[in-house]
Short mmCIF file of C-alpha atoms (C1' of nucleotides) in Angstrom, two decimals:
data_model
loop_
_atom_site.label_atom_id
_atom_site.label_comp_id
_atom_site.label_asym_id
_atom_site.label_seq_id
_atom_site.Cartn_x
_atom_site.Cartn_y
_atom_site.Cartn_z
CA UNK A 1 -0.35 0.21 0.07
CA UNK A 2 2.70 3.04 0.81
CA UNK A 3 2.67 4.29 -2.30
CA UNK A 4 6.69 5.09 -1.99
CA UNK A 5 8.20 2.57 -0.23
CA UNK A 6 5.97 0.24 -2.53
CA UNK A 7 7.39 2.75 -6.01
CA UNK A 8 10.89 2.86 -4.38
CA UNK A 9 10.95 -0.87 -4.18
CA UNK A 10 9.81 -1.32 -7.68
CA UNK A 11 12.49 0.74 -9.54
CA UNK A 12 14.74 -0.94 -8.06
CA UNK A 13 14.13 -4.09 -8.77
CA UNK A 14 13.97 -2.83 -12.34
CA UNK A 15 17.51 -0.73 -11.39
CA UNK A 16 19.16 -3.56 -10.30
CA UNK A 17 18.76 -5.88 -13.62
CA UNK A 18 19.59 -3.39 -15.41
CA UNK A 19 22.63 -2.34 -13.38
CA UNK A 20 23.54 -6.85 -14.02
CA UNK A 21 22.66 -6.95 -17.56
CA UNK A 22 25.07 -4.56 -18.26
CA UNK A 23 27.83 -5.53 -15.96
CA UNK A 24 27.33 -9.25 -17.88
CA UNK A 25 28.69 -7.38 -20.41
CA UNK A 26 31.83 -7.05 -19.57
CA UNK A 27 31.45 -9.82 -16.68
CA UNK A 28 31.35 -8.95 -13.87
CA UNK A 29 28.02 -10.49 -11.67
CA UNK A 30 25.95 -7.81 -9.58
CA UNK A 31 28.12 -5.65 -6.46
CA UNK A 32 31.45 -6.63 -8.18
CA UNK A 33 31.31 -3.78 -9.51
CA UNK A 34 30.89 -1.25 -6.37
CA UNK A 35 33.89 -3.94 -5.28
CA UNK A 36 36.41 -3.15 -7.95
CA UNK A 37 35.23 0.93 -8.33
CA UNK A 38 36.69 0.51 -4.00
CA UNK A 39 40.12 -0.25 -5.53
CA UNK A 40 40.24 1.31 -8.10
CA UNK A 41 40.50 4.36 -6.59
CA UNK A 42 42.66 3.32 -4.23
CA UNK A 43 44.44 -1.17 -4.92
CA UNK A 44 45.19 -3.03 -1.96
CA UNK A 45 42.73 -2.30 1.07
CA UNK A 46 42.32 -5.07 3.54
CA UNK A 47 37.94 -6.53 3.49
CA UNK A 48 37.96 -4.21 6.51
CA UNK A 49 38.31 -1.28 4.59
CA UNK A 50 36.80 -2.83 1.65
CA UNK A 51 33.33 -3.21 3.65
CA UNK A 52 33.68 0.11 5.16
CA UNK A 53 33.09 1.22 2.09
CA UNK A 54 31.16 0.27 0.18
CA UNK A 55 28.10 0.13 3.15
CA UNK A 56 29.02 -4.13 3.92
CA UNK A 57 29.79 -6.92 6.50
CA UNK A 58 32.64 -7.85 5.93
CA UNK A 59 32.26 -11.14 5.28
CA UNK A 60 29.76 -10.38 2.00
CA UNK A 61 33.51 -8.75 0.55
CA UNK A 62 35.45 -12.83 1.84
CA UNK A 63 33.29 -14.05 0.19
CA UNK A 64 33.09 -12.00 -3.59
CA UNK A 65 37.07 -11.09 -2.72
CA UNK A 66 37.92 -14.98 -3.15
CA UNK A 67 35.03 -15.43 -6.42
CA UNK A 68 36.92 -12.87 -7.89
CA UNK A 69 40.18 -13.41 -7.15
CA UNK A 70 38.78 -17.49 -8.92
CA UNK A 71 38.22 -14.56 -11.49
CA UNK A 72 41.47 -13.38 -11.61
CA UNK A 73 40.11 -10.04 -10.75
CA UNK A 74 42.14 -9.63 -7.63
CA UNK A 75 45.14 -10.84 -5.49
CA UNK A 76 44.89 -12.73 -1.77
CA UNK A 77 48.26 -10.95 0.04
CA UNK A 78 48.49 -11.49 3.44
CA UNK A 79 50.45 -8.21 5.20
CA UNK A 80 54.08 -8.41 6.08
CA UNK A 81 53.67 -5.99 8.68
CA UNK A 82 50.89 -7.02 10.40
CA UNK A 83 50.22 -10.36 9.18
CA UNK A 84 46.01 -10.51 10.69
CA UNK A 85 45.89 -8.00 7.47
CA UNK A 86 44.70 -9.04 3.93
CA UNK A 87 45.31 -6.58 1.47
CA UNK A 88 43.42 -7.23 -2.23
CA UNK A 89 45.30 -5.99 -4.66
CA UNK A 90 43.98 -5.73 -8.37
CA UNK A 91 45.57 -7.94 -11.55
CA UNK A 92 45.71 -6.48 -14.67
CA UNK A 93 42.31 -8.29 -15.68
CA UNK A 94 40.79 -6.32 -13.38
CA UNK A 95 42.09 -2.60 -13.93
CA UNK A 96 41.74 -3.68 -17.61
CA UNK A 97 37.75 -3.36 -17.20
CA UNK A 98 38.28 0.05 -15.13
CA UNK A 99 37.59 2.40 -18.62
CA UNK A 100 34.69 0.11 -20.12
CA UNK A 101 32.69 -0.85 -16.53
CA UNK A 102 32.71 3.54 -15.73
CA UNK A 103 31.47 4.36 -19.39
CA UNK A 104 28.61 1.81 -18.94
CA UNK A 105 27.97 2.46 -15.57
CA UNK A 106 27.31 6.33 -16.54
CA UNK A 107 24.92 4.89 -19.79
CA UNK A 108 23.19 3.51 -17.43
CA UNK A 109 22.86 6.49 -16.00
CA UNK A 110 22.09 8.48 -18.00
CA UNK A 111 19.18 6.07 -19.08
CA UNK A 112 16.53 5.92 -16.82
CA UNK A 113 17.41 9.56 -16.11
CA UNK A 114 16.92 10.63 -19.84
CA UNK A 115 13.18 12.13 -18.92
CA UNK A 116 13.78 14.37 -15.72
CA UNK A 117 13.62 18.54 -16.53
CA UNK A 118 17.48 19.06 -14.46
CA UNK A 119 14.87 20.81 -12.63
CA UNK A 120 13.64 17.55 -11.88
CA UNK A 121 16.41 15.38 -11.55
CA UNK A 122 17.82 18.33 -9.16
CA UNK A 123 15.13 17.75 -6.42
CA UNK A 124 14.24 14.13 -7.10
CA UNK A 125 18.43 13.72 -5.65
CA UNK A 126 17.72 15.93 -3.36
CA UNK A 127 14.17 14.43 -2.01
CA UNK A 128 15.45 11.06 -1.45
CA UNK A 129 19.09 12.35 -0.59
CA UNK A 130 16.62 13.12 2.56
CA UNK A 131 14.58 9.80 2.73
CA UNK A 132 18.25 8.27 2.72
CA UNK A 133 19.65 10.72 5.84
CA UNK A 134 15.47 9.65 7.67
CA UNK A 135 16.21 5.84 6.82
CA UNK A 136 20.26 6.24 7.83
CA UNK A 137 18.84 8.39 11.17
CA UNK A 138 15.99 5.48 11.98
CA UNK A 139 18.15 2.51 11.31
CA UNK A 140 20.56 3.81 13.60
CA UNK A 141 17.71 4.73 17.13
CA UNK A 142 16.67 1.62 16.08
CA UNK A 143 20.53 -0.29 17.68
CA UNK A 144 20.69 2.36 19.94
CA UNK A 145 17.54 1.27 21.69
CA UNK A 146 18.39 -1.95 21.32
CA UNK A 147 21.72 -2.06 23.45
CA UNK A 148 20.69 0.87 25.35
CA UNK A 149 22.57 0.00 28.58
CA UNK B 1 30.50 8.05 -10.04
CA UNK B 2 26.98 8.44 -11.39
CA UNK B 3 25.13 10.82 -8.94
CA UNK B 4 22.29 9.53 -9.00
CA UNK B 5 23.17 5.22 -8.95
CA UNK B 6 25.26 6.19 -6.40
CA UNK B 7 22.40 7.45 -4.18
CA UNK B 8 19.35 5.10 -5.19
CA UNK B 9 21.83 2.13 -4.39
CA UNK B 10 22.13 3.85 -0.66
CA UNK B 11 19.48 4.42 0.01
CA UNK B 12 17.55 1.26 -1.21
CA UNK B 13 19.54 -0.20 1.13
CA UNK B 14 18.95 1.36 3.86
CA UNK B 15 15.86 1.37 3.32
CA UNK B 16 15.74 -2.81 3.47
CA UNK B 17 17.62 -2.34 6.01
CA UNK B 18 15.15 -0.39 7.88
CA UNK B 19 12.04 -2.91 6.61
CA UNK B 20 13.38 -5.94 7.09
CA UNK B 21 13.50 -5.18 11.01
CA UNK B 22 10.55 -4.02 10.78
CA UNK B 23 9.11 -7.26 9.80
CA UNK B 24 11.28 -9.22 12.15
CA UNK B 25 9.65 -7.50 15.09
CA UNK B 26 6.55 -9.22 14.05
CA UNK B 27 9.06 -13.19 13.65
CA UNK B 28 8.89 -11.81 9.09
CA UNK B 29 11.60 -12.94 7.60
CA UNK B 30 12.50 -9.08 3.97
CA UNK B 31 9.56 -9.77 1.71
CA UNK B 32 7.51 -12.04 3.22
CA UNK B 33 5.31 -9.33 3.34
CA UNK B 34 5.20 -8.68 0.31
CA UNK B 35 4.10 -12.35 -0.89
CA UNK B 36 1.80 -12.57 2.08
CA UNK B 37 -0.01 -8.50 0.94
CA UNK B 38 -0.50 -10.45 -2.26
CA UNK B 39 -1.67 -13.31 -0.88
CA UNK B 40 -3.82 -10.91 2.01
CA UNK B 41 -5.67 -9.49 -1.52
CA UNK B 42 -6.43 -12.75 -2.64
CA UNK B 43 -6.34 -16.26 -1.29
CA UNK B 44 -5.93 -18.42 -2.41
CA UNK B 45 -3.25 -18.22 -5.55
CA UNK B 46 -0.57 -20.04 -6.99
CA UNK B 47 3.49 -19.70 -7.86
CA UNK B 48 3.36 -18.31 -11.19
CA UNK B 49 0.86 -15.79 -10.02
CA UNK B 50 1.83 -14.61 -6.95
CA UNK B 51 5.41 -14.47 -8.92
CA UNK B 52 4.10 -12.18 -11.05
CA UNK B 53 2.30 -10.05 -9.63
CA UNK B 54 5.47 -9.56 -7.48
CA UNK B 55 7.35 -8.99 -10.55
CA UNK B 56 10.00 -11.84 -9.33
CA UNK B 57 10.65 -15.66 -10.66
CA UNK B 58 8.12 -18.66 -9.95
CA UNK B 59 11.38 -20.95 -8.45
CA UNK B 60 11.88 -17.27 -6.14
CA UNK B 61 7.54 -17.87 -5.12
CA UNK B 62 8.73 -21.71 -4.41
CA UNK B 63 10.73 -21.49 -2.32
CA UNK B 64 9.63 -18.28 0.56
CA UNK B 65 6.38 -20.50 0.20
CA UNK B 66 8.76 -23.44 1.61
CA UNK B 67 9.49 -21.54 4.62
CA UNK B 68 6.55 -19.70 4.83
CA UNK B 69 4.97 -23.35 5.29
CA UNK B 70 6.88 -24.77 7.39
CA UNK B 71 6.53 -20.92 9.26
CA UNK B 72 3.32 -22.29 9.74
CA UNK B 73 1.92 -19.02 7.32
CA UNK B 74 0.76 -21.12 4.16
CA UNK B 75 -0.94 -24.08 2.96
CA UNK B 76 0.42 -25.55 -0.14
CA UNK B 77 -2.59 -27.48 -1.47
CA UNK B 78 -2.71 -29.35 -5.69
CA UNK B 79 -5.54 -27.75 -7.45
CA UNK B 80 -8.73 -30.25 -8.09
CA UNK B 81 -9.04 -30.01 -11.83
CA UNK B 82 -5.50 -28.92 -12.87
CA UNK B 83 -3.32 -31.03 -10.88
CA UNK B 84 -0.11 -29.46 -12.07
CA UNK B 85 -1.40 -26.35 -10.20
CA UNK B 86 -0.31 -25.12 -6.62
CA UNK B 87 -3.24 -23.55 -4.28
CA UNK B 88 -1.02 -21.22 -1.44
CA UNK B 89 -3.74 -20.52 1.16
CA UNK B 90 -2.82 -18.63 3.84
CA UNK B 91 -3.34 -20.14 7.79
CA UNK B 92 -5.09 -17.68 10.83
CA UNK B 93 -1.04 -17.43 12.07
CA UNK B 94 -1.14 -16.00 7.97
CA UNK B 95 -3.91 -13.46 8.15
CA UNK B 96 -3.59 -12.76 11.84
CA UNK B 97 -0.33 -10.15 10.51
CA UNK B 98 -2.37 -8.14 7.91
CA UNK B 99 -3.51 -5.90 9.95
CA UNK B 100 0.37 -4.93 12.41
CA UNK B 101 2.57 -5.95 9.36
CA UNK B 102 0.62 -2.98 7.18
CA UNK B 103 0.51 -0.35 9.99
CA UNK B 104 3.88 -1.52 10.56
CA UNK B 105 5.19 -0.64 7.16
CA UNK B 106 2.50 3.34 6.81
CA UNK B 107 4.68 4.33 9.87
CA UNK B 108 8.23 3.25 7.76
CA UNK B 109 6.65 4.87 4.46
CA UNK B 110 5.59 8.51 6.98
CA UNK B 111 8.95 8.42 9.34
CA UNK B 112 11.59 8.04 5.84
CA UNK B 113 9.31 10.72 4.19
CA UNK B 114 9.17 13.10 7.19
CA UNK B 115 11.37 15.47 6.14
CA UNK B 116 9.96 16.61 3.00
CA UNK B 117 7.14 18.87 2.01
CA UNK B 118 3.79 17.86 0.90
CA UNK B 119 5.00 19.22 -3.16
CA UNK B 120 8.14 17.96 -3.35
CA UNK B 121 7.24 14.50 -2.18
CA UNK B 122 5.04 14.32 -4.81
CA UNK B 123 7.08 15.46 -7.65
CA UNK B 124 9.82 12.93 -5.53
CA UNK B 125 7.23 10.02 -5.91
CA UNK B 126 7.08 11.79 -10.34
CA UNK B 127 10.37 11.17 -11.65
CA UNK B 128 11.04 8.21 -9.40
CA UNK B 129 8.17 6.75 -11.79
CA UNK B 130 9.73 8.42 -14.60
CA UNK B 131 12.75 6.45 -13.81
CA UNK B 132 11.23 3.31 -13.10
CA UNK B 133 9.08 3.21 -16.51
CA UNK B 134 12.95 4.47 -18.52
CA UNK B 135 13.95 1.16 -16.74
CA UNK B 136 11.98 -0.87 -17.58
CA UNK B 137 12.24 -0.23 -20.98
CA UNK B 138 15.44 -0.14 -21.31
CA UNK B 139 15.01 -4.36 -19.84
CA UNK B 140 12.72 -5.20 -22.27
CA UNK B 141 14.20 -3.46 -25.44
CA UNK B 142 17.59 -5.02 -24.40
CA UNK B 143 15.52 -8.33 -23.44
CA UNK B 144 14.35 -7.59 -27.29
CA UNK B 145 17.62 -6.99 -28.72
CA UNK B 146 19.42 -10.45 -27.74
CA UNK B 147 16.58 -12.59 -28.46
CA UNK B 148 15.48 -11.19 -32.89
CA UNK B 149 15.17 -13.12 -35.22
"C1'" DC C 1 57.99 -10.88 29.34
"C1'" DA C 2 53.54 -13.14 30.16
"C1'" DG C 3 48.55 -13.48 29.31
"C1'" DG C 4 44.70 -12.11 28.34
"C1'" DG C 5 42.27 -8.58 25.91
"C1'" DA C 6 41.11 -6.98 21.25
"C1'" DT C 7 41.47 -6.79 15.68
"C1'" DC C 8 40.77 -8.91 11.52
"C1'" DA C 9 39.32 -12.64 8.18
"C1'" DC C 10 37.72 -16.60 8.15
"C1'" DT C 11 34.19 -20.53 7.92
"C1'" DA C 12 28.56 -21.73 9.20
"C1'" DG C 13 24.04 -21.14 7.17
"C1'" DA C 14 19.84 -18.86 6.29
"C1'" DC C 15 16.92 -15.95 3.53
"C1'" DG C 16 16.11 -13.11 -2.09
"C1'" DG C 17 16.97 -13.12 -6.27
"C1'" DC C 18 18.65 -15.10 -10.77
"C1'" DT C 19 18.99 -19.20 -14.42
"C1'" DA C 20 18.00 -23.57 -15.48
"C1'" DA C 21 17.80 -28.36 -16.27
"C1'" DT C 22 13.82 -31.63 -13.83
"C1'" DG C 23 9.47 -34.25 -13.67
"C1'" DT C 24 4.37 -33.56 -14.47
"C1'" DC C 25 0.41 -33.05 -15.61
"C1'" DT C 26 -3.28 -31.21 -19.51
"C1'" DT C 27 -3.86 -30.64 -24.08
"C1'" DC C 28 -4.37 -30.86 -28.65
"C1'" DA C 29 -3.26 -32.49 -33.66
"C1'" DG C 30 -3.35 -36.55 -36.48
"C1'" DC D 1 -7.59 -42.89 -29.08
"C1'" DT D 2 -2.34 -41.72 -29.05
"C1'" DG D 3 1.39 -39.35 -28.46
"C1'" DA D 4 4.39 -34.91 -28.86
"C1'" DA D 5 3.96 -29.85 -27.37
"C1'" DG D 6 2.73 -26.78 -23.96
"C1'" DA D 7 2.53 -24.79 -18.87
"C1'" DC D 8 3.64 -25.42 -14.16
"C1'" DA D 9 5.70 -26.48 -10.31
"C1'" DT D 10 9.59 -27.41 -8.13
"C1'" DT D 11 15.17 -28.83 -7.60
"C1'" DA D 12 19.26 -27.69 -8.38
"C1'" DG D 13 23.25 -24.77 -8.36
"C1'" DC D 14 24.91 -19.78 -8.50
"C1'" DC D 15 25.48 -14.74 -6.23
"C1'" DG D 16 24.29 -10.85 -2.68
"C1'" DT D 17 23.08 -9.97 1.44
"C1'" DC D 18 23.33 -10.79 6.82
"C1'" DT D 19 24.18 -12.44 12.01
"C1'" DA D 20 27.10 -15.39 14.83
"C1'" DG D 21 30.51 -18.63 15.91
"C1'" DT D 22 35.87 -20.01 14.64
"C1'" DG D 23 41.06 -19.29 14.79
"C1'" DA D 24 45.06 -16.76 13.83
"C1'" DT D 25 47.84 -12.29 15.63
"C1'" DC D 26 48.67 -7.61 17.61
"C1'" DC D 27 49.24 -4.98 21.52
"C1'" DC D 28 48.61 -3.60 25.33
"C1'" DT D 29 48.79 -4.09 30.75
"C1'" DG D 30 50.83 -6.37 35.18
#
DNA sequence: CAGGGATCACTAGACGGCTAATGTCTTCAG
DNA sequence: CTGAAGACATTAGCCGTCTAGTGATCCCTG
């Protein structure tokens, strides 16, 4: 029933499917592009750092990293100075995807927002940002309420 | 990089987490409320019908139905007239959740859109609808382009 | 210097989602 | 009336995500 939640959900699903189709063209699965993007920005990060950067839990990154290492996109190396840490480093194949994947993502953004007037697009971003903040605040409040003194 | 995709993704994740927390309070997992909603609207539908109504694939509904049957929310029955079909029917427990779950969902909608002026909310819905249509069109186009004569 | 607490990555297992493959039942054409 | 084609649900197996639990390493305190 709720209008916004419903519409947002449908849009999410559609965008997810479109993004997946786009990434698949470059041999990636949905989500892997985000991990790659974090490594393009700064190579050699640890699973924990990446998880924090992506807003995801560490096990998620570990699983993805395992698959992507198998796929030859990155390598796993133990940090020399701190043996607890693992460094994820891009291979040439992983680096080579940066240009095409970023282009694909820009194209998708253009396509899905093509029907929006500049003013409309601006307002959409503003409104969505407010929803994002409100939702994040709601989550923080709940987490805090569940673990009080 | 893409502004809208990035923001939309983050918002999706946050909303998902918030919805999950809300549903968990009623003993449901995220997504089950949607299947239930479809059955509240019309009981006794088949997995295929539900999948179409929810915009997911049939196997997804089958898996969810299995868990929800185990949880005592619905029952599985073979259709008398067409033995290929399966009818999913709500139990009393499944029906009993309608009021509280719908209330929970309305509350979430209110909370996350609380910072939006009425006008702003209206524009958000309009813009999001446009994005949804554009994305759906994009998907249809790709599906058609992949399977030409 | 030694031990205990913090900090990491990783494993196990669950859920929602998808595609591909299986199996069963209907139905329709010959 | 029989057999092939179509419609359905289901299973198998993958990906991304989460929470819990495990194991190793580091560091700081006593």
